[in-house]
Amino acid sequence: MLRSFVLACYEGIFIYLVLAIVTCSVLVVAAARTLIRQRDLDPLQYHEMLDEELAPAVSLLVPVRNSEDTIVQRISCLLDIQYARYEVIIINDGSEDETMRRLKETYDLMPIRSKVHYSGLGQETAQIKCVYQSRLHHRLVVIDKAYGGRMDSLNAGLNISQYPYIASVGPRTVLERDALVKIMKPVMDALPGEEVVACSGRVDLMASRNTNQTDLTDNGARRTGSTLFVMQTIEYVRAFLISGVGLVRYNINVLLFTSEVFGIFKKNRVLEVGGYKRDDQVAHMELVMRLQKHMKQIRERGRIIYIPDPICRVEVPGTWHQLCRQRIGWHMQLASSLWTQRSMIFNPAYGWMGMVSIPYFILIELLGPVLELGAIVLFIAGIGLQWVDINLCIILVLLLTLYGSLLSASVVMFEIWCSRKVYTSREVTRLLLYACTETFWFRPLNNISRIYGMLQAMGLRKAEEKDSRHGLG
């Protein structure tokens, strides 16, 4: 019976890997066709095609906590964005350092409690102590509130924001100067009767800052040559092509985790679904699914868009411990979000999101780590117990290598070819070599962290207390 079980598992893993390889290959080809058509487009097309005076106004929501060292420079970057109408709402989430003092001294804040416009969000937030506006920069608003977590802070910012679109900015994110022009272009290009309810886009990576480095935009003092940074670069490029551009090519509406890094949402639709859930385990992905579900229920044509152009840079973990904690958190959010909106799974009433997008994330993203590690365990069992033909074991290893290393290497080669970034021969060689070895060490280690996160979401592992944020605040 045990031998029959092992053989049945082999067959199941074979079928899964073949389906995963075919699916990912189709999405890569679709993404390649999209990017090839856009390769020669002038980046300045955004400024030519978008009349900034007619562009919808945007409220940038920026939760911060204990960020006295970087808060001033971070706000300076946000106030330097090229866009006609936007406001920057800094939400001080119960900081215990000198963050508020730095803000008051630098931007000459004045209380505006009696002039605050509330959006009517039907959800309580942690106590708001005071709302300030800068006398030096009319775009800058600061909310000083008791600690409530990131999602609670976004709700506070949402409730006080005054513009029709909101954009959440992650704690490790540095926006490009033309980020709002790029991300709002799909809103301006929407057809009559069509509504863009959410939009996100590609991110470029920044290596972790060295100790005591406070310049957020200086890459010279960052560990860009580390093995960990190279592997994360490969991973992000693969996710960008397969889960981002590839799915959008087939009009399969999905918004990646980059919405937590930087993404815009239509404010009135977010208010209609009750704002952000205060549970940090579900974050932005669950909000996207709620929006899609809501638009289907009210029979409105709402689109969720992912654009292929870089809109921001994000600081990635610099140590293995930080990377593991990040991946545990991501997978916990993925599992919790999918479980919260499980009624949409394979439900034709919710269109592409219910029939394709959510099943894709369940089979490829959520269960992928379990099945990949299961394939390794089966290979070891097949060799050790000698119950399985050696040829089957070899085929299993080849499929794993094709799904992991070779697919990543092909994605990296295409990225090098079509990217506007100039790569040196040393960088190209290193990227390809690391991509070819991904299956044998990085993916298994990464999958262990992701499985741990899934167990936490299921309540089988006690979630560890959150450490202090590493990065921009």
PDB file of N, CA, C and O in Angstrom, residues 65-66 93 147-152 172 260 277-283 321 325-326 328-330 332-333 456 462-470:
ATOM      1  N   ARG A  65       5.904  54.738  11.118  1.00  0.00           N
ATOM      2  CA  ARG A  65       6.049  54.465  12.555  1.00  0.00           C
ATOM      3  C   ARG A  65       7.528  54.417  12.899  1.00  0.00           C
ATOM      4  O   ARG A  65       8.296  53.681  12.269  1.00  0.00           O
ATOM      5  N   ASN A  66       7.936  55.217  13.867  1.00  0.00           N
ATOM      6  CA  ASN A  66       9.337  55.249  14.322  1.00  0.00           C
ATOM      7  C   ASN A  66      10.283  55.465  13.145  1.00  0.00           C
ATOM      8  O   ASN A  66      11.197  54.673  12.903  1.00  0.00           O
ATOM      9  N   ASP A  93       1.642  56.446  12.956  1.00  0.00           N
ATOM     10  CA  ASP A  93       0.936  55.362  13.639  1.00  0.00           C
ATOM     11  C   ASP A  93       1.543  55.105  15.022  1.00  0.00           C
ATOM     12  O   ASP A  93       2.193  54.090  15.260  1.00  0.00           O
ATOM     13  N   TYR A 147      -1.472  53.954  18.006  1.00  0.00           N
ATOM     14  CA  TYR A 147      -1.059  52.789  17.220  1.00  0.00           C
ATOM     15  C   TYR A 147      -2.251  51.880  16.922  1.00  0.00           C
ATOM     16  O   TYR A 147      -3.048  51.563  17.798  1.00  0.00           O
ATOM     17  N   GLY A 148      -2.366  51.477  15.655  1.00  0.00           N
ATOM     18  CA  GLY A 148      -3.431  50.567  15.254  1.00  0.00           C
ATOM     19  C   GLY A 148      -3.023  49.599  14.172  1.00  0.00           C
ATOM     20  O   GLY A 148      -3.802  48.739  13.778  1.00  0.00           O
ATOM     21  N   GLY A 149      -1.793  49.722  13.668  1.00  0.00           N
ATOM     22  CA  GLY A 149      -1.346  48.848  12.586  1.00  0.00           C
ATOM     23  C   GLY A 149      -1.467  49.530  11.232  1.00  0.00           C
ATOM     24  O   GLY A 149      -2.095  50.584  11.082  1.00  0.00           O
ATOM     25  N   ARG A 150      -0.853  48.913  10.220  1.00  0.00           N
ATOM     26  CA  ARG A 150      -0.794  49.507   8.889  1.00  0.00           C
ATOM     27  C   ARG A 150      -2.182  49.670   8.272  1.00  0.00           C
ATOM     28  O   ARG A 150      -2.518  50.708   7.706  1.00  0.00           O
ATOM     29  N   MET A 151      -3.018  48.622   8.336  1.00  0.00           N
ATOM     30  CA  MET A 151      -4.331  48.690   7.718  1.00  0.00           C
ATOM     31  C   MET A 151      -5.202  49.747   8.408  1.00  0.00           C
ATOM     32  O   MET A 151      -5.955  50.463   7.753  1.00  0.00           O
ATOM     33  N   ASP A 152      -5.101  49.842   9.711  1.00  0.00           N
ATOM     34  CA  ASP A 152      -5.845  50.857  10.452  1.00  0.00           C
ATOM     35  C   ASP A 152      -5.397  52.259  10.041  1.00  0.00           C
ATOM     36  O   ASP A 152      -6.223  53.168   9.899  1.00  0.00           O
ATOM     37  N   ARG A 172       8.782  50.602   2.335  1.00  0.00           N
ATOM     38  CA  ARG A 172      10.128  50.514   1.742  1.00  0.00           C
ATOM     39  C   ARG A 172      10.139  51.012   0.313  1.00  0.00           C
ATOM     40  O   ARG A 172      10.982  50.631  -0.485  1.00  0.00           O
ATOM     41  N   GLU A 260       0.620  46.585  -2.441  1.00  0.00           N
ATOM     42  CA  GLU A 260       1.033  46.979  -1.095  1.00  0.00           C
ATOM     43  C   GLU A 260       2.266  47.865  -1.159  1.00  0.00           C
ATOM     44  O   GLU A 260       2.473  48.729  -0.305  1.00  0.00           O
ATOM     45  N   LYS A 277      -9.494  45.955   5.671  1.00  0.00           N
ATOM     46  CA  LYS A 277      -9.706  45.150   6.874  1.00  0.00           C
ATOM     47  C   LYS A 277      -8.540  45.377   7.822  1.00  0.00           C
ATOM     48  O   LYS A 277      -7.384  45.398   7.401  1.00  0.00           O
ATOM     49  N   ARG A 278      -8.835  45.504   9.089  1.00  0.00           N
ATOM     50  CA  ARG A 278      -7.786  45.825  10.051  1.00  0.00           C
ATOM     51  C   ARG A 278      -6.847  44.653  10.300  1.00  0.00           C
ATOM     52  O   ARG A 278      -5.813  44.807  10.937  1.00  0.00           O
ATOM     53  N   ASP A 279      -7.189  43.484   9.801  1.00  0.00           N
ATOM     54  CA  ASP A 279      -6.338  42.307   9.955  1.00  0.00           C
ATOM     55  C   ASP A 279      -5.180  42.393   8.976  1.00  0.00           C
ATOM     56  O   ASP A 279      -5.365  42.320   7.755  1.00  0.00           O
ATOM     57  N   ASP A 280      -3.945  42.557   9.484  1.00  0.00           N
ATOM     58  CA  ASP A 280      -2.774  42.669   8.619  1.00  0.00           C
ATOM     59  C   ASP A 280      -2.480  41.383   7.859  1.00  0.00           C
ATOM     60  O   ASP A 280      -1.648  41.368   6.951  1.00  0.00           O
ATOM     61  N   GLN A 281      -3.136  40.282   8.225  1.00  0.00           N
ATOM     62  CA  GLN A 281      -2.869  39.018   7.546  1.00  0.00           C
ATOM     63  C   GLN A 281      -3.482  38.968   6.151  1.00  0.00           C
ATOM     64  O   GLN A 281      -3.120  38.112   5.357  1.00  0.00           O
ATOM     65  N   VAL A 282      -4.426  39.859   5.833  1.00  0.00           N
ATOM     66  CA  VAL A 282      -5.048  39.796   4.514  1.00  0.00           C
ATOM     67  C   VAL A 282      -4.555  40.905   3.589  1.00  0.00           C
ATOM     68  O   VAL A 282      -4.446  40.702   2.387  1.00  0.00           O
ATOM     69  N   ALA A 283      -4.278  42.069   4.131  1.00  0.00           N
ATOM     70  CA  ALA A 283      -3.660  43.169   3.395  1.00  0.00           C
ATOM     71  C   ALA A 283      -4.409  43.505   2.112  1.00  0.00           C
ATOM     72  O   ALA A 283      -5.625  43.417   2.027  1.00  0.00           O
ATOM     73  N   HIS A 321      17.408  36.031   7.245  1.00  0.00           N
ATOM     74  CA  HIS A 321      16.373  36.074   8.274  1.00  0.00           C
ATOM     75  C   HIS A 321      15.245  37.015   7.856  1.00  0.00           C
ATOM     76  O   HIS A 321      14.054  36.677   7.989  1.00  0.00           O
ATOM     77  N   ARG A 325      11.266  35.975   6.944  1.00  0.00           N
ATOM     78  CA  ARG A 325      10.124  36.602   7.606  1.00  0.00           C
ATOM     79  C   ARG A 325       9.200  37.262   6.589  1.00  0.00           C
ATOM     80  O   ARG A 325       7.974  37.225   6.735  1.00  0.00           O
ATOM     81  N   GLN A 326       9.787  37.863   5.565  1.00  0.00           N
ATOM     82  CA  GLN A 326       8.958  38.481   4.532  1.00  0.00           C
ATOM     83  C   GLN A 326       8.130  37.436   3.793  1.00  0.00           C
ATOM     84  O   GLN A 326       6.926  37.621   3.577  1.00  0.00           O
ATOM     85  N   ILE A 328       7.287  34.423   4.779  1.00  0.00           N
ATOM     86  CA  ILE A 328       6.277  33.863   5.695  1.00  0.00           C
ATOM     87  C   ILE A 328       5.059  34.780   5.731  1.00  0.00           C
ATOM     88  O   ILE A 328       3.910  34.325   5.632  1.00  0.00           O
ATOM     89  N   GLY A 329       5.307  36.083   5.841  1.00  0.00           N
ATOM     90  CA  GLY A 329       4.206  37.037   5.882  1.00  0.00           C
ATOM     91  C   GLY A 329       3.415  37.060   4.583  1.00  0.00           C
ATOM     92  O   GLY A 329       2.178  37.104   4.591  1.00  0.00           O
ATOM     93  N   TRP A 330       4.122  37.037   3.434  1.00  0.00           N
ATOM     94  CA  TRP A 330       3.439  37.041   2.141  1.00  0.00           C
ATOM     95  C   TRP A 330       2.523  35.830   1.983  1.00  0.00           C
ATOM     96  O   TRP A 330       1.374  35.958   1.560  1.00  0.00           O
ATOM     97  N   MET A 332       1.307  33.884   4.299  1.00  0.00           N
ATOM     98  CA  MET A 332       0.226  33.936   5.268  1.00  0.00           C
ATOM     99  C   MET A 332      -0.887  34.856   4.762  1.00  0.00           C
ATOM    100  O   MET A 332      -2.080  34.543   4.876  1.00  0.00           O
ATOM    101  N   GLN A 333      -0.514  36.003   4.183  1.00  0.00           N
ATOM    102  CA  GLN A 333      -1.502  36.915   3.612  1.00  0.00           C
ATOM    103  C   GLN A 333      -2.226  36.270   2.435  1.00  0.00           C
ATOM    104  O   GLN A 333      -3.449  36.411   2.291  1.00  0.00           O
ATOM    105  N   GLN A 456       0.933  28.965   9.503  1.00  0.00           N
ATOM    106  CA  GLN A 456       0.505  30.028  10.417  1.00  0.00           C
ATOM    107  C   GLN A 456      -0.900  30.494  10.082  1.00  0.00           C
ATOM    108  O   GLN A 456      -1.731  30.728  10.973  1.00  0.00           O
ATOM    109  N   LYS A 462       2.076  29.005  15.703  1.00  0.00           N
ATOM    110  CA  LYS A 462       1.835  30.280  16.370  1.00  0.00           C
ATOM    111  C   LYS A 462       2.620  31.368  15.656  1.00  0.00           C
ATOM    112  O   LYS A 462       3.813  31.265  15.450  1.00  0.00           O
ATOM    113  N   ALA A 463       1.904  32.398  15.264  1.00  0.00           N
ATOM    114  CA  ALA A 463       2.553  33.509  14.578  1.00  0.00           C
ATOM    115  C   ALA A 463       3.494  34.236  15.530  1.00  0.00           C
ATOM    116  O   ALA A 463       3.147  34.524  16.669  1.00  0.00           O
ATOM    117  N   GLU A 464       4.696  34.528  15.017  1.00  0.00           N
ATOM    118  CA  GLU A 464       5.661  35.245  15.833  1.00  0.00           C
ATOM    119  C   GLU A 464       5.288  36.719  15.896  1.00  0.00           C
ATOM    120  O   GLU A 464       4.630  37.261  15.024  1.00  0.00           O
ATOM    121  N   GLU A 465       5.710  37.367  16.960  1.00  0.00           N
ATOM    122  CA  GLU A 465       5.481  38.800  17.061  1.00  0.00           C
ATOM    123  C   GLU A 465       6.276  39.521  15.990  1.00  0.00           C
ATOM    124  O   GLU A 465       7.385  39.142  15.653  1.00  0.00           O
ATOM    125  N   LYS A 466       5.657  40.564  15.462  1.00  0.00           N
ATOM    126  CA  LYS A 466       6.306  41.312  14.387  1.00  0.00           C
ATOM    127  C   LYS A 466       7.510  42.069  14.929  1.00  0.00           C
ATOM    128  O   LYS A 466       7.468  42.671  15.981  1.00  0.00           O
ATOM    129  N   ASP A 467       8.585  42.020  14.149  1.00  0.00           N
ATOM    130  CA  ASP A 467       9.749  42.802  14.525  1.00  0.00           C
ATOM    131  C   ASP A 467       9.565  44.204  13.992  1.00  0.00           C
ATOM    132  O   ASP A 467       8.650  44.518  13.274  1.00  0.00           O
ATOM    133  N   SER A 468      10.469  45.078  14.382  1.00  0.00           N
ATOM    134  CA  SER A 468      10.413  46.445  13.884  1.00  0.00           C
ATOM    135  C   SER A 468      10.648  46.442  12.397  1.00  0.00           C
ATOM    136  O   SER A 468      11.420  45.650  11.875  1.00  0.00           O
ATOM    137  N   ARG A 469       9.974  47.356  11.714  1.00  0.00           N
ATOM    138  CA  ARG A 469      10.076  47.380  10.252  1.00  0.00           C
ATOM    139  C   ARG A 469      11.506  47.686   9.836  1.00  0.00           C
ATOM    140  O   ARG A 469      12.154  48.566  10.352  1.00  0.00           O
ATOM    141  N   HIS A 470      11.926  46.941   8.798  1.00  0.00           N
ATOM    142  CA  HIS A 470      13.256  47.200   8.238  1.00  0.00           C
ATOM    143  C   HIS A 470      13.057  47.926   6.918  1.00  0.00           C
ATOM    144  O   HIS A 470      12.336  47.484   6.052  1.00  0.00           O
TER     145      HIS A 470
END
